[in-house]
XYZ file of C-alpha atoms in Angstrom:
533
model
C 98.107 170.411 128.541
C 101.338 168.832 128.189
C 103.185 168.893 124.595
C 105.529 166.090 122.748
C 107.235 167.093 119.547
C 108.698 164.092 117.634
C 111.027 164.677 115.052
C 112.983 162.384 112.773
C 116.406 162.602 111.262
C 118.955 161.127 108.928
C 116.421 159.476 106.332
C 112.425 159.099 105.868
C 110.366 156.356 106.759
C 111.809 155.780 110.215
C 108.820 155.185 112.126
C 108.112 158.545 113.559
C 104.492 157.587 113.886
C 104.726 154.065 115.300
C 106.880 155.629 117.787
C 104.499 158.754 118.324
C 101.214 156.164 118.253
C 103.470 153.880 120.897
C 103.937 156.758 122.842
C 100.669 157.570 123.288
C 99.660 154.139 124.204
C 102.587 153.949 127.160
C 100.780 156.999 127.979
C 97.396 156.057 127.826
C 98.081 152.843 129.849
C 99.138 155.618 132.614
C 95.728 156.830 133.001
C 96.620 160.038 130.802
C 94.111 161.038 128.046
C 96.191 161.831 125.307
C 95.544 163.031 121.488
C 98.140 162.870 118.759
C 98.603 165.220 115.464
C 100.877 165.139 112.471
C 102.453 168.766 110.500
C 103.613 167.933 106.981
C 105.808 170.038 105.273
C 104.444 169.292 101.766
C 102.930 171.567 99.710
C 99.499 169.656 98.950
C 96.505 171.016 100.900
C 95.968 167.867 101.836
C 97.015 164.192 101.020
C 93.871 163.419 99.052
C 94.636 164.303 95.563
C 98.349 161.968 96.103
C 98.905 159.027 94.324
C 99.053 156.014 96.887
C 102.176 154.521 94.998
C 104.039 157.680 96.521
C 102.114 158.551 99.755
C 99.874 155.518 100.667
C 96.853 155.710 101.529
C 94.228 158.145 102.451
C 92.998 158.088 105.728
C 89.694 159.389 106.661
C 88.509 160.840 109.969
C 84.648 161.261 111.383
C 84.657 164.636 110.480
C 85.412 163.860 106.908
C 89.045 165.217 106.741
C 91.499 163.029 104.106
C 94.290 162.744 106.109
C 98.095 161.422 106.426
C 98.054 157.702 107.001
C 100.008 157.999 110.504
C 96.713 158.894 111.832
C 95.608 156.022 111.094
C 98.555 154.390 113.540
C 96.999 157.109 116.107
C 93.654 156.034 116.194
C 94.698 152.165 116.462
C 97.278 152.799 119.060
C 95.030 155.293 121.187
C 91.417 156.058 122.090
C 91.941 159.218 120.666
C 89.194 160.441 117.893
C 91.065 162.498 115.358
C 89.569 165.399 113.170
C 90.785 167.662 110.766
C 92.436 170.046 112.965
C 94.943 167.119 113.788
C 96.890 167.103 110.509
C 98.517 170.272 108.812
C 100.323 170.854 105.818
C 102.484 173.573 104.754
C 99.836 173.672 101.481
C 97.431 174.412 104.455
C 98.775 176.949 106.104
C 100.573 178.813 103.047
C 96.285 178.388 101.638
C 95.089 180.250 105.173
C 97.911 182.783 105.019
C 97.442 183.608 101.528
C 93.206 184.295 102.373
C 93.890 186.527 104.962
C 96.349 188.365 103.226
C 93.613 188.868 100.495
C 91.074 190.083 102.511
C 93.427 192.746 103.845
C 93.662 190.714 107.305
C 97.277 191.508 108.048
C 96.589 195.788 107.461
C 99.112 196.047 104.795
C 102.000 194.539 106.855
C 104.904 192.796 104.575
C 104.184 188.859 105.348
C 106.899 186.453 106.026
C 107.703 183.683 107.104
C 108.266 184.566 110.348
C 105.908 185.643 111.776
C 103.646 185.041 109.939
C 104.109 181.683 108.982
C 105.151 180.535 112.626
C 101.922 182.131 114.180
C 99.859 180.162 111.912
C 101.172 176.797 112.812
C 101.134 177.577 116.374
C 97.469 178.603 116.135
C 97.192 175.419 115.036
C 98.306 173.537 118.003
C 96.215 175.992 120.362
C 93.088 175.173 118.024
C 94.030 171.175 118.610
C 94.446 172.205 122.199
C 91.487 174.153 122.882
C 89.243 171.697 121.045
C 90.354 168.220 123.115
C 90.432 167.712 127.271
C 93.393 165.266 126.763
C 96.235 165.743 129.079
C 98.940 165.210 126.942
C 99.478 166.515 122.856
C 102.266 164.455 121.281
C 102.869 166.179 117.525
C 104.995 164.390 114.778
C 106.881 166.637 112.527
C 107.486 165.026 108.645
C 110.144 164.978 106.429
C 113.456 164.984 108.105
C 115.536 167.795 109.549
C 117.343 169.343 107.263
C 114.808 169.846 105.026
C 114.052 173.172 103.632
C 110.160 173.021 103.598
C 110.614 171.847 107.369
C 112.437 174.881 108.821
C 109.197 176.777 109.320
C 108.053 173.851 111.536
C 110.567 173.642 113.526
C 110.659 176.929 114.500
C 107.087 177.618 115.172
C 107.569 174.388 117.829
C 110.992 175.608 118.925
C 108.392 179.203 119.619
C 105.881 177.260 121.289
C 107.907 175.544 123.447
C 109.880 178.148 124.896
C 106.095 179.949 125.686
C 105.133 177.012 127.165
C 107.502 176.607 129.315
C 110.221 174.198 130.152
C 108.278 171.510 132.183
C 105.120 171.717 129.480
C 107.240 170.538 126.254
C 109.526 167.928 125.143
C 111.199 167.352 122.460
C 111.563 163.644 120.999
C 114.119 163.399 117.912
C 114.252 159.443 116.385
C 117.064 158.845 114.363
C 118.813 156.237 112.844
C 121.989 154.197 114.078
C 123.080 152.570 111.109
C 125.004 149.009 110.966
C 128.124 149.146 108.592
C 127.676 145.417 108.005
C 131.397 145.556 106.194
C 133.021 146.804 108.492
C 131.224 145.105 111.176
C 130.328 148.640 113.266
C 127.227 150.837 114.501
C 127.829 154.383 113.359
C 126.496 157.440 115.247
C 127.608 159.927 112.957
C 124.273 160.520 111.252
C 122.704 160.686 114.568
C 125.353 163.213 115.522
C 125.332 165.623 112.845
C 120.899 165.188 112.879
C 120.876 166.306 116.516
C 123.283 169.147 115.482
C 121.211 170.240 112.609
C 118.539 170.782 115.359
C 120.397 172.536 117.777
C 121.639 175.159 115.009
C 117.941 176.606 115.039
C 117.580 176.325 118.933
C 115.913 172.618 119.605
C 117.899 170.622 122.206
C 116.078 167.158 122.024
C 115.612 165.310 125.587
C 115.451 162.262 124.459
C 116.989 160.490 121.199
C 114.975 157.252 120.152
C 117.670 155.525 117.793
C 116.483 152.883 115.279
C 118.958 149.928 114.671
C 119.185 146.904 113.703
C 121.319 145.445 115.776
C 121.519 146.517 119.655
C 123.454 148.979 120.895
C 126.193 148.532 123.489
C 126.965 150.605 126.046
C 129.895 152.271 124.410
C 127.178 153.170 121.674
C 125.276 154.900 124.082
C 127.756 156.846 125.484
C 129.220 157.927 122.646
C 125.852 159.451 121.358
C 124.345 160.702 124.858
C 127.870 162.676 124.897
C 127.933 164.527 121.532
C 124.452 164.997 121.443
C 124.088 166.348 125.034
C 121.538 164.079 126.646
C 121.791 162.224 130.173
C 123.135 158.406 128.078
C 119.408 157.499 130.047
C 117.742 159.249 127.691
C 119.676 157.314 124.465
C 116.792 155.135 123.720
C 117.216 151.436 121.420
C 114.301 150.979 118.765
C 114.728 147.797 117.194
C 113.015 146.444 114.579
C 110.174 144.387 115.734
C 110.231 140.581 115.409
C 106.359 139.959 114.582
C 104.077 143.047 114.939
C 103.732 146.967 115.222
C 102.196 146.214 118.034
C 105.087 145.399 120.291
C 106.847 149.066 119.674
C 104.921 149.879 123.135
C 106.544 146.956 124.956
C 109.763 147.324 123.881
C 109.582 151.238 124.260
C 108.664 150.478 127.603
C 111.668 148.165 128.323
C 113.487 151.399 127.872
C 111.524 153.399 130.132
C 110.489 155.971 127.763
C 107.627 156.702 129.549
C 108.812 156.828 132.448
C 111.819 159.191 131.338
C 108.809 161.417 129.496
C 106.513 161.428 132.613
C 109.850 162.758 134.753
C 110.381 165.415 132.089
C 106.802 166.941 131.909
C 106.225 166.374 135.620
C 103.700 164.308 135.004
C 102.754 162.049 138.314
C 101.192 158.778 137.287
C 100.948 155.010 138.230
C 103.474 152.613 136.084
C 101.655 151.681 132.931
C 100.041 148.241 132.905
C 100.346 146.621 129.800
C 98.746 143.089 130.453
C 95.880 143.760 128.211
C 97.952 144.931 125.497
C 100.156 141.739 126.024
C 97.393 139.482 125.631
C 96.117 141.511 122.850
C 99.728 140.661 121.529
C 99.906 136.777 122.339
C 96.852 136.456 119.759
C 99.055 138.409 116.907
C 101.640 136.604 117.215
C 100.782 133.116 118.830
C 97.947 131.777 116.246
C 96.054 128.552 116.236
C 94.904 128.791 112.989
C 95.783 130.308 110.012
C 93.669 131.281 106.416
C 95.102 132.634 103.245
C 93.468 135.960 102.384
C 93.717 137.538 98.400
C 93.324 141.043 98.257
C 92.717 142.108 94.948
C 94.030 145.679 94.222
C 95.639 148.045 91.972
C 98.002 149.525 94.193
C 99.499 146.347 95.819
C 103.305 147.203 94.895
C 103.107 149.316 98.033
C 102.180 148.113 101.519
C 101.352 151.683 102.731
C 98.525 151.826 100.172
C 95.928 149.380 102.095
C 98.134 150.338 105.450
C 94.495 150.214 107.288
C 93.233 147.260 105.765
C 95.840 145.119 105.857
C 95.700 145.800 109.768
C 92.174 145.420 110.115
C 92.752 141.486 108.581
C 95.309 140.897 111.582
C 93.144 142.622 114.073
C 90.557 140.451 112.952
C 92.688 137.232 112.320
C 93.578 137.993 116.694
C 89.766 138.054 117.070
C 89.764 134.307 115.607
C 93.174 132.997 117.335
C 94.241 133.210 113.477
C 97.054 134.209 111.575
C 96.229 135.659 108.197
C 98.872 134.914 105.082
C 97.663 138.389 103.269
C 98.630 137.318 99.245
C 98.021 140.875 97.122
C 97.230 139.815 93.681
C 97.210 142.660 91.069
C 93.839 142.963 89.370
C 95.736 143.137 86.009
C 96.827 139.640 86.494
C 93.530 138.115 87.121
C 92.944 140.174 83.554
C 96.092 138.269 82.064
C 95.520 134.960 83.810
C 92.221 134.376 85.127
C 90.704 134.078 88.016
C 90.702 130.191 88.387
C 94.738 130.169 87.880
C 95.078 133.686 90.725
C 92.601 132.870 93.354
C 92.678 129.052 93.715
C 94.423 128.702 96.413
C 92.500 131.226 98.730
C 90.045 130.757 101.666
C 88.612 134.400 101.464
C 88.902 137.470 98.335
C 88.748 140.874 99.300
C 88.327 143.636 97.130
C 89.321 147.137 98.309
C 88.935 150.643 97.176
C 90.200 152.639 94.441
C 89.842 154.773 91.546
C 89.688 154.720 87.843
C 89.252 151.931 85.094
C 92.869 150.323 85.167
C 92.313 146.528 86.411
C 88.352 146.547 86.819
C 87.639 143.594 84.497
C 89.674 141.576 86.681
C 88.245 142.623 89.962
C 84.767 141.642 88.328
C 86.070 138.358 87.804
C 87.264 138.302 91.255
C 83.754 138.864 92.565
C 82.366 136.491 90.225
C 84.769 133.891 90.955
C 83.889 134.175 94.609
C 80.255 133.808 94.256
C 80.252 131.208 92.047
C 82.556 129.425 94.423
C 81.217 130.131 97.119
C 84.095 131.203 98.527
C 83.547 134.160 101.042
C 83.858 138.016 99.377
C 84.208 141.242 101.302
C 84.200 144.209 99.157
C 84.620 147.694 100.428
C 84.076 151.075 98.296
C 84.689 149.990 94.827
C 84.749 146.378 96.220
C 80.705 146.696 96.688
C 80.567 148.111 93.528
C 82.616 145.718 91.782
C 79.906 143.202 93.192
C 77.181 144.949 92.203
C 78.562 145.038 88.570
C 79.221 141.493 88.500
C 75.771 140.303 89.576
C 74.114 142.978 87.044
C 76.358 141.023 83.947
C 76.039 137.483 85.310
C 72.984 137.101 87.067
C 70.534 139.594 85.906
C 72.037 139.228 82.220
C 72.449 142.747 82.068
C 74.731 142.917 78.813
C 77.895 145.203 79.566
C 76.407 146.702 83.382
C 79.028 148.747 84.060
C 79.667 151.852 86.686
C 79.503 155.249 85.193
C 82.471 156.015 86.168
C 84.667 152.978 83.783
C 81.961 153.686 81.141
C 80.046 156.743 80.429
C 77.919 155.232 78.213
C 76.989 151.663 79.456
C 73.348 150.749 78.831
C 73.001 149.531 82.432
C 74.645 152.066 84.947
C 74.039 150.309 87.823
C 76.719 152.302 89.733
C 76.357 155.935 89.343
C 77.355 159.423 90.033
C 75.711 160.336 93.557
C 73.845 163.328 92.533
C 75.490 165.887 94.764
C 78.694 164.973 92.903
C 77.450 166.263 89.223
C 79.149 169.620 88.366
C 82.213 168.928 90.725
C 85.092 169.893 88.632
C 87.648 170.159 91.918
C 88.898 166.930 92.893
C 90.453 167.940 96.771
C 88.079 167.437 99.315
C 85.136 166.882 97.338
C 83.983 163.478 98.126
C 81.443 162.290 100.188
C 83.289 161.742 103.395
C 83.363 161.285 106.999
C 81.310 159.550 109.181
C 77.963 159.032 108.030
C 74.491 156.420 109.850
C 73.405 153.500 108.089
C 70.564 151.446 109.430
C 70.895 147.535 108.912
C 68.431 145.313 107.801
C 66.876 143.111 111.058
C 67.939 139.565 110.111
C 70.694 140.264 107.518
C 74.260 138.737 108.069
C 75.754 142.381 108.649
C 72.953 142.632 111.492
C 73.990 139.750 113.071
C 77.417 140.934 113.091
C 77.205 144.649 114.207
C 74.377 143.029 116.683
C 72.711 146.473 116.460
C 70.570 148.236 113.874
C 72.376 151.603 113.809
C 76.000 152.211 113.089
C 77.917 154.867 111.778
C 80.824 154.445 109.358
C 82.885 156.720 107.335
C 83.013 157.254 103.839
C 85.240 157.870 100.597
C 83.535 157.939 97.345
C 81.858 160.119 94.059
C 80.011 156.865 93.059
C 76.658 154.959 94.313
C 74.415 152.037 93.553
C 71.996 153.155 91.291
C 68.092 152.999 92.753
C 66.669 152.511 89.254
C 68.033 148.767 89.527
C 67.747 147.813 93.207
C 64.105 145.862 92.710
C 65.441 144.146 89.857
C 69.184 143.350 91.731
C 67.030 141.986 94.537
C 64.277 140.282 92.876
C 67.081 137.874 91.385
C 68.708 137.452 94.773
C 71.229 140.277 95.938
C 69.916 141.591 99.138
C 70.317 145.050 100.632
C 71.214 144.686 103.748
C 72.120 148.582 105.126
C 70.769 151.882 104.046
C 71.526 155.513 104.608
C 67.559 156.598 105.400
C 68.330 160.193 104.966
C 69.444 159.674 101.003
C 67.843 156.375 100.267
C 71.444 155.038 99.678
C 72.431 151.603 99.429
C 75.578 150.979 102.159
C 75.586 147.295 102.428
C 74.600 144.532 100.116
C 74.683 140.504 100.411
C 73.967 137.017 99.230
C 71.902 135.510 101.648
C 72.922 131.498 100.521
C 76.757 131.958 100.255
C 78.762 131.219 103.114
C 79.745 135.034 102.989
C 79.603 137.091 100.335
C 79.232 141.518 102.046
C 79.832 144.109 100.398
C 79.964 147.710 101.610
C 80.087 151.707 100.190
C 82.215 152.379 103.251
C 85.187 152.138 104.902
C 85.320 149.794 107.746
C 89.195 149.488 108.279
C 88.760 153.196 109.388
C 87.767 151.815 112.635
C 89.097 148.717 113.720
C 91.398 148.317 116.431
C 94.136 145.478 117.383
C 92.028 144.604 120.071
C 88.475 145.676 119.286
C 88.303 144.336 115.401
C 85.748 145.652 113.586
C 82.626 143.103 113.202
C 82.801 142.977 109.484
C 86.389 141.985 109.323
C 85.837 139.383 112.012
C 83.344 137.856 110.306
C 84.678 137.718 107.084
C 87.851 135.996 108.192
C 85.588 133.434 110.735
C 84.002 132.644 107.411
C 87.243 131.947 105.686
C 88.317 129.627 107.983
C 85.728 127.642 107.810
C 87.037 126.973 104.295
C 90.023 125.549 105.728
C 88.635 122.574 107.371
């Protein structure tokens, strides 16, 4: 196996895992079967007790890890199938360190961070290794160099690599070029004193991916390939993309960085062909048609908090030669304002996950303006819940229905605590989650769209539709329309005479792909289109 290490410098939030995800798709498009992982130096275990204001969102793997969102970028770049092992956190390995050193596993030796520390992140990458046939492990390193909670991580690669030999690993550093717009220059200071920060601990990038804004010249180049010691071949442009993510991989390859990587880890391999990733790209950005899609949330401030949905709706808006105009409205506004006054101007609602009791009332009337409008609804998580709340109040006349979780002591709980969740005090990791089967009704609008009667889909959630209500829900019209057989648990619900109104307890935009969209997605935005005519 081959090994990557990206690493970013200057400031946060540069892109180090569009460019890692890119990467792997230049790769991929080589014939190479590659797999992608991302170290955080933060102290959280994991990312699943952080707010998504501050982190975004959660993503979730098969295997029921809660991840870092940039695996999310991984999956949709790549055919790679992520699990747990592929994202580590200092909070992680400080947690392992600290249980070995309890059961006596280190035989009374002082622990430190080296080597003690170092060992366990590079077990980590030989567990990643050991556990995947790909050819190629590319590895993003958070935070920024420089950092003090990154040092350990920097070393334990700088280790690795020198084991592994000089033609095995690579180091990638991304960086930013910043445009003085006052002064009318591109500075490569930052970039300067970010390589040199690296090189004080031993870490000579070979190749320096520099985000700008504005293209840099030749003089540019050479200025940075010389203080930072790296062939002025290896000074690579990243530019801010006109229209979509999804060209980083073109333009990447316009600067032959996988070329430049394949030369590096002597890796022999036919150019990459990109023409289905072009045409993939021609949909994105190219549109016939266009639809105007609310999602109602609570965390809509931040993009990064519905990163996955928000590209499932333009993988699926691709699928149906569409662009979609995504308009977050904030649940408490629908509270303030109503629904009528928020949502008029929509072809399609869509009502995502979340958590806790802040904005609820005006997802409900969300749902319930949808349905009565017949306008097409897609709820996921909360969304289906949300749904099943509304019809409970409004159609069944179920005075003040409510989910257990917004009201302990509603007469009607017709969302509830799953059973296997009562006497769970810990809130890390304690979900249901992961990948789980669900068996579709024959005949049933998600049936139609999956086209098969067994899928698998992965999950996020404490809460569930409560059985004690399903024959009345459905005698008054609400059909179940997916069911985990194991647990008798509703997973997908529907109103069969509404142009589209499916609902679902799990996560779809876990698995949809710029150019595979995921069926419910596709359908929900076909639907809204139809609204536009």
């Amino acid at each position: 196996m081959k090994y990557i290490f990206v690493t970013g410098g200057v400031i946060s939030s540069l892109g180090k895992g569009l460019t890692a995800a890119a990467l792997g798709t230049l790769l991929e498009h080589r014939g190479l079967k590659v797999t992608l992982a991302k170290f955080d130096p933060y102290l959280n275990v994991d990312p699943g007790t952080m707010s998504p204001f501050q982190h975004g969102e959660v993503y979730v793997t098969d295997d029921g890890a809660e991840t870092d969102l940039d695996l999310g970028h991984y999956e949709r770049f790549t055919h790679a199938t992520l699990t747990r092992l592929n994202n580590l956190t200092s909070g992680r390995v400080y947690a392992n360190i600290i249980e070995k050193e309890r059961r006596g596993d280190y035989l009374g030796k002082t622990v430190q961070v080296i080597p003690h520390v170092t060992n366990e992140i590079k077990d980590r990458i030989r567990a990643i290794s050991k556990n995947s046939d790909a050819d190629v492990l590319i590895i993003e390193i958070g935070g920024t160099t420089g950092d003090i909670e990154g040092l350990p991580f920097l070393e334990a690669i700088r280790e690795f690599a020198h084991e592994a030999g000089p033609r095995n690993a690579l180091f990638i550093h991304v960086t930013l070029v910043p445009y003085i717009r006052v002064a009318g220059e591109i500075k490569t200071k930052p970039t300067q004193q970010s390589v040199a920060k690296l090189r004080e601990i031993g870490i000579q990038p070979q190749l320096l991916i520099c985000r700008s804004e504005k293209p840099l010249g030749a003089d540019v180049r050479q200025k940075i390939a010389m203080f930072c010691n790296v062939p002025v071949e290896c000074v690579i442009e990243e530019l801010d993309v006109a229209h979509s993510i999804y060209e980083v991989p073109i333009d990447l390859q316009k600067e032959h960085l996988d070329d430049l990587v394949c030369r590096h880890l002597a890796l022999k391999t036919e150019p990459a062909n990109m023409a289905d990733w072009k045409r993939m790209l021609r949909r994105l950005i190219h549109p016939r048609r266009q639809c105007r899609i609310a999602v109602v949330g609570k965390y809509i401030q931040l993009q990064d908090s519905y990163k996955s949905l928000y590209e499932s709706l333009k993988h699926a808006g691709g699928a149906n030669d569409a662009a979609v105009k995504i308009i977050r409205v904030d649940a408490e506004d629908i509270e303030k304002h109503g629904a009528a006054k928020m949502l008029r101007r929509m072809n399609g609602i869509l009502v995502p996950g979340g958590f806790g009791r802040r904005g609820i009332e005006g997802k409900i009337a969300a749902a319930r303006y949808a349905r009565e409008k017949k306008l097409p609804y897609f709820g996921i998580c909360l969304g289906m819940q949300i749904a099943v709340i509304e019809f409970a109040r409004n159609v069944c006349k179920l005075k003040n229905a409510n989910s257990t979780e917004f009201d302990a002591q509603t007469p009607h709980p017709v969302i509830a605590l799953l059973d296997e969740q009562r006497g769970v005090t810990e809130k890390g990791g304690t979900m249901r989650l992961g990948a789980m089967p669900c068996k579709l009704v024959v005949g049933t609008h998600a049936h139609r769209l999956y086209g098969t009667t067994l899928i698998s889909e992965r999950h996020r959630h404490r809460y569930e539709f409560n059985n004690a209500y399903r024959d009345q829900l459905t005698a008054a019209g609400l059909r179940i329309a997916g069911l985990y057989a194991e647990k008798d648990l509703v997973e997908v619900i529907e109103i069969p005479d509404h142009p589209y109104f499916v609902a679902c307890q799990f996560h779809p935009e876990f698995k949809s792909r710029p150019n595979e969209a995921h069926p419910l997605f596709r359908g929900f935005i076909a639907a809204a289109l139809r609204t536009t005519r």
